[in-house]
mmCIF file of C-alpha atoms in Angstrom:
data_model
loop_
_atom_site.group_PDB
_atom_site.id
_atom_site.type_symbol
_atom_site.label_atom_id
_atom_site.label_comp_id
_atom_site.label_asym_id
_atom_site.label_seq_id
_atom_site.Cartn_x
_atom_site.Cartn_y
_atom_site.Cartn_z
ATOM 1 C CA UNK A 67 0.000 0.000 0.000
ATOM 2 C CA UNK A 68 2.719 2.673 1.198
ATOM 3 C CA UNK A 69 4.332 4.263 -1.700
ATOM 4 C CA UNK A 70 2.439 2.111 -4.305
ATOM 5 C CA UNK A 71 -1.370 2.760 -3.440
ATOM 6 C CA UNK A 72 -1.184 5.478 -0.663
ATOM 7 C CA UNK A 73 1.453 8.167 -0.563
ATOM 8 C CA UNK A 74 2.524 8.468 3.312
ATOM 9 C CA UNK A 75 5.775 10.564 2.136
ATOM 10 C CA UNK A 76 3.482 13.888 1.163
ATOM 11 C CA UNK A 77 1.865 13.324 4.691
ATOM 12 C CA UNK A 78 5.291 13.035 6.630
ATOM 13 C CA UNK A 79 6.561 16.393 5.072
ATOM 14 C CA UNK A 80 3.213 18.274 5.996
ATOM 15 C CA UNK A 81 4.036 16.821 9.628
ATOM 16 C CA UNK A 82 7.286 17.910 9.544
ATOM 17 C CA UNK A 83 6.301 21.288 8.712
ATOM 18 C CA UNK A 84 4.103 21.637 10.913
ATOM 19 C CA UNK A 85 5.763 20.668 14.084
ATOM 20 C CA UNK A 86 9.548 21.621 13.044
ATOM 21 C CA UNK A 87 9.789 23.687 10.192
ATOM 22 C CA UNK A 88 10.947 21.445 7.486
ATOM 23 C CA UNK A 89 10.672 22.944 4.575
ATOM 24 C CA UNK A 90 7.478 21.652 2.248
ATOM 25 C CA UNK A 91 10.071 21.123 -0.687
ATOM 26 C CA UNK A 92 11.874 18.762 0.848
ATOM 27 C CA UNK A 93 13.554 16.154 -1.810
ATOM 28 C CA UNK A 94 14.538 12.728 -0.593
ATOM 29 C CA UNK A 95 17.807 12.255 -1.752
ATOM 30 C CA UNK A 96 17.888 8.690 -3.702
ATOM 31 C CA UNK A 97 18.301 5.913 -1.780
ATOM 32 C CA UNK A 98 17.278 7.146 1.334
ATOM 33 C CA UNK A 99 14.329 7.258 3.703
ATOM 34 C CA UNK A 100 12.354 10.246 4.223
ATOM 35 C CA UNK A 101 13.723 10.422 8.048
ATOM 36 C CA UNK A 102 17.255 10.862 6.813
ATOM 37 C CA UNK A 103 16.697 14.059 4.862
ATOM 38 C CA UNK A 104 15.289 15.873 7.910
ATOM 39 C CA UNK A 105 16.873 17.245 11.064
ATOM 40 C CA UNK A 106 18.792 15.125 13.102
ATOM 41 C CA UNK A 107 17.189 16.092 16.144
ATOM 42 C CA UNK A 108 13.619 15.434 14.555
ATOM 43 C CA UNK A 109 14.677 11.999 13.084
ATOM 44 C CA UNK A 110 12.911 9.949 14.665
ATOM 45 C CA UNK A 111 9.772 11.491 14.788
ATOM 46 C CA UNK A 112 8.526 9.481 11.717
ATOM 47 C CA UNK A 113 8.153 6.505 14.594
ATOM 48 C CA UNK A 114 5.694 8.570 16.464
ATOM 49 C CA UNK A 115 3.859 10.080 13.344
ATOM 50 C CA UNK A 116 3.484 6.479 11.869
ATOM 51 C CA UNK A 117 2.380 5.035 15.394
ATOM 52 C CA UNK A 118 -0.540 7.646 15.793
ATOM 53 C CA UNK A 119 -3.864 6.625 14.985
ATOM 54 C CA UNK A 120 -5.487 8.249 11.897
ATOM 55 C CA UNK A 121 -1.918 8.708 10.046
ATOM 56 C CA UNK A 122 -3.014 6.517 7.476
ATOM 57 C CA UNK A 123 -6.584 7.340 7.149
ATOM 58 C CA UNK A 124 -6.233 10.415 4.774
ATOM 59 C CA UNK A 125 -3.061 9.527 2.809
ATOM 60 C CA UNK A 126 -3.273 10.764 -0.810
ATOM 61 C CA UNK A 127 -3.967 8.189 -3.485
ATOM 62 C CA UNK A 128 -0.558 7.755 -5.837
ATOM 63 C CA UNK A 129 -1.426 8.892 -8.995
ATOM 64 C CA UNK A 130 -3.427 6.817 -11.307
ATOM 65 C CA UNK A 131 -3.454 3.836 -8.837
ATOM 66 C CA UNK A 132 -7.496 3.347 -8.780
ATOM 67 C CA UNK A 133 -7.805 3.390 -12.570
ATOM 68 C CA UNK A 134 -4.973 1.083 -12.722
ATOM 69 C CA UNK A 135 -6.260 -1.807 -10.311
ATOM 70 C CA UNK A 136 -9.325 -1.426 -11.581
ATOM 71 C CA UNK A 137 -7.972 -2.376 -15.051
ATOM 72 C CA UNK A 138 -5.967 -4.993 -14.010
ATOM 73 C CA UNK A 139 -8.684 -6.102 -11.780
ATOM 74 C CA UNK A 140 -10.242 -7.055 -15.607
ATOM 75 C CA UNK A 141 -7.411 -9.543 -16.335
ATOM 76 C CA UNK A 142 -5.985 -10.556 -12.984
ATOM 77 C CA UNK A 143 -7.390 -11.538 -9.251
ATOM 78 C CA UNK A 144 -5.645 -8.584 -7.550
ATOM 79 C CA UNK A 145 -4.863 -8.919 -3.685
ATOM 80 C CA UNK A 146 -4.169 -5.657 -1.557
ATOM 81 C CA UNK A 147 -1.090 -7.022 0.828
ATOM 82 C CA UNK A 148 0.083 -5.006 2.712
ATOM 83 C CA UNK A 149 2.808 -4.699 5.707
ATOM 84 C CA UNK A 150 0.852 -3.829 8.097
ATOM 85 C CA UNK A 151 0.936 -5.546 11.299
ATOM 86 C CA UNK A 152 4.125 -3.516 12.437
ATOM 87 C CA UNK A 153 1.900 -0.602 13.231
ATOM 88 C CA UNK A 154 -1.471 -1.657 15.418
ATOM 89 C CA UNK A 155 -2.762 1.325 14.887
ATOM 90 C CA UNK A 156 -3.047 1.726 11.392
ATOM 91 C CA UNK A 157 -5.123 -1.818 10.681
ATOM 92 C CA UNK A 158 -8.749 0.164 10.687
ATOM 93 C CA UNK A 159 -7.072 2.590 9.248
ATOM 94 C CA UNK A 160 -5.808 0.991 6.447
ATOM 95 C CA UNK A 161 -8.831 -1.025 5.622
ATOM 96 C CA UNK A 162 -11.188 2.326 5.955
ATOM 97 C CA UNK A 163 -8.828 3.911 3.173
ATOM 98 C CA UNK A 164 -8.831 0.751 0.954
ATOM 99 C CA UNK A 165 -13.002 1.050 1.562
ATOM 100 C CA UNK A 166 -13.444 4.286 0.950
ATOM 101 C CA UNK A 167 -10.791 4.567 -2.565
ATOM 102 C CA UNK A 168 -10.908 0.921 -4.041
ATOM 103 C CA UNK A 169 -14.155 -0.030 -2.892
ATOM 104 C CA UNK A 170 -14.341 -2.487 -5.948
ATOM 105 C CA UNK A 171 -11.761 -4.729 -3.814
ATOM 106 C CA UNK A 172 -13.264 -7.011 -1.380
ATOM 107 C CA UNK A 173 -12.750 -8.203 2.034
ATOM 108 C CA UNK A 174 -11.302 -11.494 0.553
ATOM 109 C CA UNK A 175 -8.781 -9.708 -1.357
ATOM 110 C CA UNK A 176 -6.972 -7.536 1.538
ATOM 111 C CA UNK A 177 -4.127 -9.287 3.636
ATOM 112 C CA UNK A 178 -2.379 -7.272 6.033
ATOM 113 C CA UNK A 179 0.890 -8.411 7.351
ATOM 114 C CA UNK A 180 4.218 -8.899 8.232
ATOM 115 C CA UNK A 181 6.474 -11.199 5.924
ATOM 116 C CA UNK A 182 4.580 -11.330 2.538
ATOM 117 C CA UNK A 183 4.961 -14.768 2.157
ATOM 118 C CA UNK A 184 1.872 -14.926 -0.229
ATOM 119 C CA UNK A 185 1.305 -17.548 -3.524
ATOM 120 C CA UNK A 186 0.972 -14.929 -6.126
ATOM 121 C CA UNK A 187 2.175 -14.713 -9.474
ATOM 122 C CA UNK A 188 3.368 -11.205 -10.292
ATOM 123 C CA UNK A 189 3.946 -8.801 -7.043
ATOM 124 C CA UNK A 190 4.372 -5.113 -7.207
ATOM 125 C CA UNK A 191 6.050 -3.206 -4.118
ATOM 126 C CA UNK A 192 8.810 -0.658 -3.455
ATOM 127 C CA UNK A 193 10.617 -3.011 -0.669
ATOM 128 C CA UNK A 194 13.034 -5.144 -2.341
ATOM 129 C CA UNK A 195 12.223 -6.876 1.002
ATOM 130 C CA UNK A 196 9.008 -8.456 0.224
ATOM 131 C CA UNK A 197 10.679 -9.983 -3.072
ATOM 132 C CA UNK A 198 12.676 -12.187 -0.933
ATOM 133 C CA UNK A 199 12.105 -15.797 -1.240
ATOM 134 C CA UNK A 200 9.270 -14.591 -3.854
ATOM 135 C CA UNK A 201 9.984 -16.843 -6.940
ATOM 136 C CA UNK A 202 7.617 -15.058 -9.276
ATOM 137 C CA UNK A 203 7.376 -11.995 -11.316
ATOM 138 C CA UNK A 204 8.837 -8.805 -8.992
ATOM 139 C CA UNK A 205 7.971 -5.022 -10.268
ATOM 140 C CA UNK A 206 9.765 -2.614 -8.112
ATOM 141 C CA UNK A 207 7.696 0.601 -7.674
ATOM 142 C CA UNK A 208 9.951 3.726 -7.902
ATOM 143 C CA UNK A 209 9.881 5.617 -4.566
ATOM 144 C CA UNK A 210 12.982 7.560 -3.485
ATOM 145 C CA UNK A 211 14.380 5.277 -1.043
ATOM 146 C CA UNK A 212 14.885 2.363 -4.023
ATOM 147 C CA UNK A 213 16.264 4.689 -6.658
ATOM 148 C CA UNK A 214 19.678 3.101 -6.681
ATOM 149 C CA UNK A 215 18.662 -0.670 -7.066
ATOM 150 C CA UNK A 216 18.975 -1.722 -10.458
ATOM 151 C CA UNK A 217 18.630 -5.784 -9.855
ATOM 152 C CA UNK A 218 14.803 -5.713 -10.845
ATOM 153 C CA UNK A 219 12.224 -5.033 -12.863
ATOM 154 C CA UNK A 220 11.148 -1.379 -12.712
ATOM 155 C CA UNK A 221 8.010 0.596 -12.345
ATOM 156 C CA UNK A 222 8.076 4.200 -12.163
ATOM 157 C CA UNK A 223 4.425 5.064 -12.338
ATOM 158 C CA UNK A 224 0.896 2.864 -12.663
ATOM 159 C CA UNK A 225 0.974 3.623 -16.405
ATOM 160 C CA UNK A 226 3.860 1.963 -16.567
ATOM 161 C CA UNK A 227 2.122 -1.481 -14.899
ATOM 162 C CA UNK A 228 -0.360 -0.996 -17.258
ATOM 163 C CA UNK A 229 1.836 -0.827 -20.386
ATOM 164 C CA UNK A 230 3.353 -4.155 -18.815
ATOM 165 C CA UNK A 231 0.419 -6.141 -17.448
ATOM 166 C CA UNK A 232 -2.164 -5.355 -19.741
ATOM 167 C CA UNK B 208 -7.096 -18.344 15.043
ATOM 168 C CA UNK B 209 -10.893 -19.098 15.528
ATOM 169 C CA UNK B 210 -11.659 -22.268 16.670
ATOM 170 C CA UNK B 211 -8.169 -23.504 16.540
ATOM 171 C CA UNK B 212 -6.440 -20.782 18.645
ATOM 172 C CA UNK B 213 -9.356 -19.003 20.020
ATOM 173 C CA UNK B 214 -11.946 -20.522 21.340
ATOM 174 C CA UNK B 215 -15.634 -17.998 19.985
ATOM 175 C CA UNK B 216 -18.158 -20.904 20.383
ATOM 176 C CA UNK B 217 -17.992 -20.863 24.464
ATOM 177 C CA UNK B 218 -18.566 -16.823 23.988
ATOM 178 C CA UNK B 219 -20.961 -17.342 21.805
ATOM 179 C CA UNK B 220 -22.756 -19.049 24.364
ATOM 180 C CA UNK B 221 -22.060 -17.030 27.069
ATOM 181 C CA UNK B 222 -23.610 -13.828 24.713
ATOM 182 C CA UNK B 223 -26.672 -15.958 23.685
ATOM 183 C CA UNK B 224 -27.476 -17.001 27.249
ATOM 184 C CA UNK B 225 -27.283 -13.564 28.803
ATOM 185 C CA UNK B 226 -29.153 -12.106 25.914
ATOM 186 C CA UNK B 227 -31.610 -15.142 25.059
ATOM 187 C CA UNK B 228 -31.641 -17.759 27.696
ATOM 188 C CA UNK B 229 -29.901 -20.266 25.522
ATOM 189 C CA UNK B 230 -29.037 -23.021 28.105
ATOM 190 C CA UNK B 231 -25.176 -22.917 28.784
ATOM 191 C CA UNK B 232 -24.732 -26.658 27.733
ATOM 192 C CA UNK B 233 -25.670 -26.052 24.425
ATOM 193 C CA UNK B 234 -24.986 -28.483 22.102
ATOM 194 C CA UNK B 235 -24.055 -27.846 18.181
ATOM 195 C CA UNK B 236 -25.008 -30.770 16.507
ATOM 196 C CA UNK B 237 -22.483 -32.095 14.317
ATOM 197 C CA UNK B 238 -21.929 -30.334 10.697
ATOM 198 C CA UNK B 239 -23.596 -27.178 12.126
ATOM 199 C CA UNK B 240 -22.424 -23.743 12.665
ATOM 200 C CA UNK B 241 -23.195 -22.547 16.446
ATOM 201 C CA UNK B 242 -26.088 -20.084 14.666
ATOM 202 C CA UNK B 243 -28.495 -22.903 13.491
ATOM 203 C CA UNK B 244 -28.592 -24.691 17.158
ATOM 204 C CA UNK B 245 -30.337 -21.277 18.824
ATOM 205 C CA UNK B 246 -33.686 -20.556 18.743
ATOM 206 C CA UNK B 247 -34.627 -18.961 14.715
ATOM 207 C CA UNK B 248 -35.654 -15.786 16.237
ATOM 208 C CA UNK B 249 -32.015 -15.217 17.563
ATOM 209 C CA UNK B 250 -29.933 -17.031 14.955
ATOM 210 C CA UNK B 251 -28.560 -13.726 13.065
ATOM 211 C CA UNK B 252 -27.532 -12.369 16.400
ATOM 212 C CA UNK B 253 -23.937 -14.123 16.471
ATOM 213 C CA UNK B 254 -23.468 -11.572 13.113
ATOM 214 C CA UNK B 255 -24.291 -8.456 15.595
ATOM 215 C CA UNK B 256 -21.794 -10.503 18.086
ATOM 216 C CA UNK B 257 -18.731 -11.186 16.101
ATOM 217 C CA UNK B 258 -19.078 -7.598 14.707
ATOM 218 C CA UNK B 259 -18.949 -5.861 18.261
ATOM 219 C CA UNK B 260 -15.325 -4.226 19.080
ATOM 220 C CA UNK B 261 -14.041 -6.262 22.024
ATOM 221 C CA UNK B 262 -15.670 -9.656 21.071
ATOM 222 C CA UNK B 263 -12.174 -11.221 19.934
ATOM 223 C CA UNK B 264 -10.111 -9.628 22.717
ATOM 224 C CA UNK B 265 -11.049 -11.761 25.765
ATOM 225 C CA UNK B 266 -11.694 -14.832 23.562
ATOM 226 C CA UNK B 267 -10.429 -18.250 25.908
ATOM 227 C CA UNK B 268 -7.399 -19.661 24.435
ATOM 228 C CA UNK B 269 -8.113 -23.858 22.985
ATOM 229 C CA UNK B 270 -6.485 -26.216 25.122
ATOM 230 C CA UNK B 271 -2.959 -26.443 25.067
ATOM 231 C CA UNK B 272 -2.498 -24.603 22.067
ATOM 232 C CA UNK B 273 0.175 -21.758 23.452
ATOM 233 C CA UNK B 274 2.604 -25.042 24.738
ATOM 234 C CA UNK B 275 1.906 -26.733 21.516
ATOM 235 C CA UNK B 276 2.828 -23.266 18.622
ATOM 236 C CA UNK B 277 6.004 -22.850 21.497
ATOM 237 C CA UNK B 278 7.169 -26.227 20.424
ATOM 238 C CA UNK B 279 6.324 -25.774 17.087
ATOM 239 C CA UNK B 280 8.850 -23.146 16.920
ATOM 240 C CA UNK B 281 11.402 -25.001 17.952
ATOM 241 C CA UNK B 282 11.202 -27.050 14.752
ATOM 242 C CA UNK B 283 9.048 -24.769 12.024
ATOM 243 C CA UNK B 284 8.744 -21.192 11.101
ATOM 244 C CA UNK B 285 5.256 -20.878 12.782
ATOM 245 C CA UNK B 286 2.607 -17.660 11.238
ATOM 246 C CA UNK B 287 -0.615 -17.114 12.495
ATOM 247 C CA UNK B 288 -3.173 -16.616 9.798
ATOM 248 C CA UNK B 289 -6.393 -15.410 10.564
ATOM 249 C CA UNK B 290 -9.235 -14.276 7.988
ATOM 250 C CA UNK B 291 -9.974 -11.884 10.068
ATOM 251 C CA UNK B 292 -10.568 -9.316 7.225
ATOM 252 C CA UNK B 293 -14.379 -10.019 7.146
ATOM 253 C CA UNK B 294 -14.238 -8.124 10.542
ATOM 254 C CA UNK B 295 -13.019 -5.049 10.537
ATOM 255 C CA UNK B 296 -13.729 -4.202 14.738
ATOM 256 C CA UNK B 297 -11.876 -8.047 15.415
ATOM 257 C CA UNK B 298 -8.495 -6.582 13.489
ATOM 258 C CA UNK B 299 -6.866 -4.803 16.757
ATOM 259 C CA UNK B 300 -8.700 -7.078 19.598
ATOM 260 C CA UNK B 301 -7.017 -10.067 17.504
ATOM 261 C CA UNK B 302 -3.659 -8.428 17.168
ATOM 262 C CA UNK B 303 -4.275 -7.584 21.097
ATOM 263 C CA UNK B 304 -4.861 -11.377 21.825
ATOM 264 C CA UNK B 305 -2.152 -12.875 20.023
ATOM 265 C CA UNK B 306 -0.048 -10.248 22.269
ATOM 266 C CA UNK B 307 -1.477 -11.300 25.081
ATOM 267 C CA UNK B 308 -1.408 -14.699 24.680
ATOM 268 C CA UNK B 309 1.249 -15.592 22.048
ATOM 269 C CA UNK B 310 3.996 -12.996 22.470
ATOM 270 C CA UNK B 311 6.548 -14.998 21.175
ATOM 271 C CA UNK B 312 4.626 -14.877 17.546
ATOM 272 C CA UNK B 313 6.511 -11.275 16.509
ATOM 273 C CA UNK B 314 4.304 -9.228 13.905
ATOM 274 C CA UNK B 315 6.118 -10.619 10.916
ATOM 275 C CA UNK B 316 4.462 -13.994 11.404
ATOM 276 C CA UNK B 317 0.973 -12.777 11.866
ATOM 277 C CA UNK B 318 -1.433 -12.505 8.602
ATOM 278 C CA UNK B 319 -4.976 -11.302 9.030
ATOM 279 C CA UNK B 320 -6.273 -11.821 5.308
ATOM 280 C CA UNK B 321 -9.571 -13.151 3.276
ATOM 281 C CA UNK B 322 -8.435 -15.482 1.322
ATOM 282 C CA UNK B 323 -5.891 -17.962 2.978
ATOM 283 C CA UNK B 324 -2.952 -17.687 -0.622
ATOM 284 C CA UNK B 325 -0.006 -17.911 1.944
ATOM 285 C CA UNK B 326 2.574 -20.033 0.453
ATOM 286 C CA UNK B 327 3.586 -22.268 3.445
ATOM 287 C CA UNK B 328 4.619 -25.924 3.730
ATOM 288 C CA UNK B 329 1.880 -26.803 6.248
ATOM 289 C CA UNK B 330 -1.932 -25.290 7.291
ATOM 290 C CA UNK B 331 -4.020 -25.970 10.350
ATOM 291 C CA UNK B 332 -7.545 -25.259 10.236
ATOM 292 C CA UNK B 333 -10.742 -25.470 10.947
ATOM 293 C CA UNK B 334 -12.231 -24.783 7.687
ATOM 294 C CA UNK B 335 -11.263 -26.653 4.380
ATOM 295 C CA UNK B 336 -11.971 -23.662 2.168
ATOM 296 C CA UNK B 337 -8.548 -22.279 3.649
ATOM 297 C CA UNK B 338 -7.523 -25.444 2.285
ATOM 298 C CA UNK B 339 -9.019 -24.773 -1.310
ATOM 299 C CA UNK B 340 -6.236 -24.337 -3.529
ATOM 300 C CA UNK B 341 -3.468 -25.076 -1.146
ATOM 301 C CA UNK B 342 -0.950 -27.735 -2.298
ATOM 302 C CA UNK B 343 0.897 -28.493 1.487
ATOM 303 C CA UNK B 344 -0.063 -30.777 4.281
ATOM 304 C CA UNK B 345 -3.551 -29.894 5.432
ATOM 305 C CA UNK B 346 -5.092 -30.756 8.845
ATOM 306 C CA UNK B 347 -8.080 -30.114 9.785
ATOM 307 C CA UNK B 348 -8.290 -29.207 13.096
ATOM 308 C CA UNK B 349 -11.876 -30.796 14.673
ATOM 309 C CA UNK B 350 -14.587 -28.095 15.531
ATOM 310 C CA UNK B 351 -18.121 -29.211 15.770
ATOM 311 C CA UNK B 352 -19.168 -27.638 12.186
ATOM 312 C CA UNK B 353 -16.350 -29.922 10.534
ATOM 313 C CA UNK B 354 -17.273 -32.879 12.075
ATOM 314 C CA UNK B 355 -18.913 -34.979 9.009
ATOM 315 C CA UNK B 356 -15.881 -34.100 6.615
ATOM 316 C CA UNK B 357 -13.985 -37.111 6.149
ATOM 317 C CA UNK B 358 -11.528 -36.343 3.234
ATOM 318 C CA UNK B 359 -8.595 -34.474 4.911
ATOM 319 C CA UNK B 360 -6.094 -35.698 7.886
ATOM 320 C CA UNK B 361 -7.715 -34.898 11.382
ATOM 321 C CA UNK B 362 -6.447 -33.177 13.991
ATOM 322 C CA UNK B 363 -9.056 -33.235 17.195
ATOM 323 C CA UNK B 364 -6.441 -31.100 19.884
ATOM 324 C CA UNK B 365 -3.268 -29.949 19.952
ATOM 325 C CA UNK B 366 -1.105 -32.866 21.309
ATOM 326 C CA UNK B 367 -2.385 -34.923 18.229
ATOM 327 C CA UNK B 368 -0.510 -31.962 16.020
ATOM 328 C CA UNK B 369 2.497 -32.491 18.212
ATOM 329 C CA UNK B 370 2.473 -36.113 17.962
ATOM 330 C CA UNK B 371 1.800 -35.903 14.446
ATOM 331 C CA UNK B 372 4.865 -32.861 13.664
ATOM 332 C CA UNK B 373 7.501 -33.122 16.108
#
């Protein structure tokens, strides 16, 4: 979901702003997490922003993404799984977002949880991570913090699944 | 989780007696679900149940089943799957239970999901459409509902998957 579906990145910067002045423009530098561009001091507020409830609830929708599942959605079973279980609080959260922008995706069809160790054929994520032990299809989603892998298959944008999968 | 790790049917009962006078020694005849042994005028109520927040959370644990996943460990990578998806108020009380109860499970081995698609070498359940589609070693762990299935390998209690995995 994060960085693929839902954008928490924009969120973390408005945070940021808010509480310490981190400028709205910030740019991730590739190959890094968001919390390494900011302040040291302020570092490790991600943790608590991520922890609160209702972070996840109102995360922008990455462009194109509902069009896009709902396309492949015409060709392919398409599950929602997502790594979730980390952060208690954002479970309700997470499935009230997937109700409320890809309604068209049923109950059946969400897994939240830690290891994706799921029987899929083609999986599309921004963790190199979840590819691990994965023997089927991997499309890495571009987010700033994998800009410098080049060992996989690359998606920079949900047009760019489309042109592939469809 | 339900029925194998957690133990509904006895609050179930509990609900339905404090609510409807169901007698506490309740039987469910075998091949039934718990909903078709109460009285027709009360048999949709285990929906308004199961749905309440807090129903999962103080769930009893199945006999000997926290020994039994401890031992499993020592021999198997153990993950708790639970399609507890259908539920949305059950998400946190679960995740709160298997704390509770099974703190050695860390979050990376627990799966709330619809559809059972985890690619593992082993599943124990209580319902063989988890098993639908799933190429391991199934065993069907005995509830009263899956009582008149006869084509998988039984399990009726934890120590028989001990003696049958370790």
């Amino acid at each position: 979901m994060d960085e693929v579906l839902a954008d928490p990145i924009h969120k973390f910067i408005q945070l940021y702003n808010r509480d310490h002045q981190v400028p709205l423009d910030l740019v991730i530098k590739p190959g890094t997490e968001i919390f390494q561009n900011v302040p040291d001091e302020v570092n490790d507020k991600w943790f608590d922003y991520i922890n609160e409830k209702g972070f996840f609830r109102d995360l922008p929708v990455i462009d194109g993404a509902v069009e896009a599942v709902k396309k492949l959605q015409q060709r392919y079973e398409v599950y929602i799984v997502s790594a979730a279980m980390e952060f208690r609080n954002s479970l309700e959260d997470k499935l009230d977002w997937l109700a409320e922008h890809f309604p068209f995706i049923d109950w059946k069809h969400i897994i939240f949880c830690g290891e994706k160790i799921v029987n899929v054929d083609i999986m599309i994520d921004d963790r190199i991570k979840n590819f691990s032990g994965f023997s089927g299809r991997s499309l890495l989603f571009t987010s700033p913090h994998n800009l410098l892998i080049t060992e996989y298959e690359r998606v920079d944008n949900w047009q760019q699944v489309l042109n592939k999968l469809m």
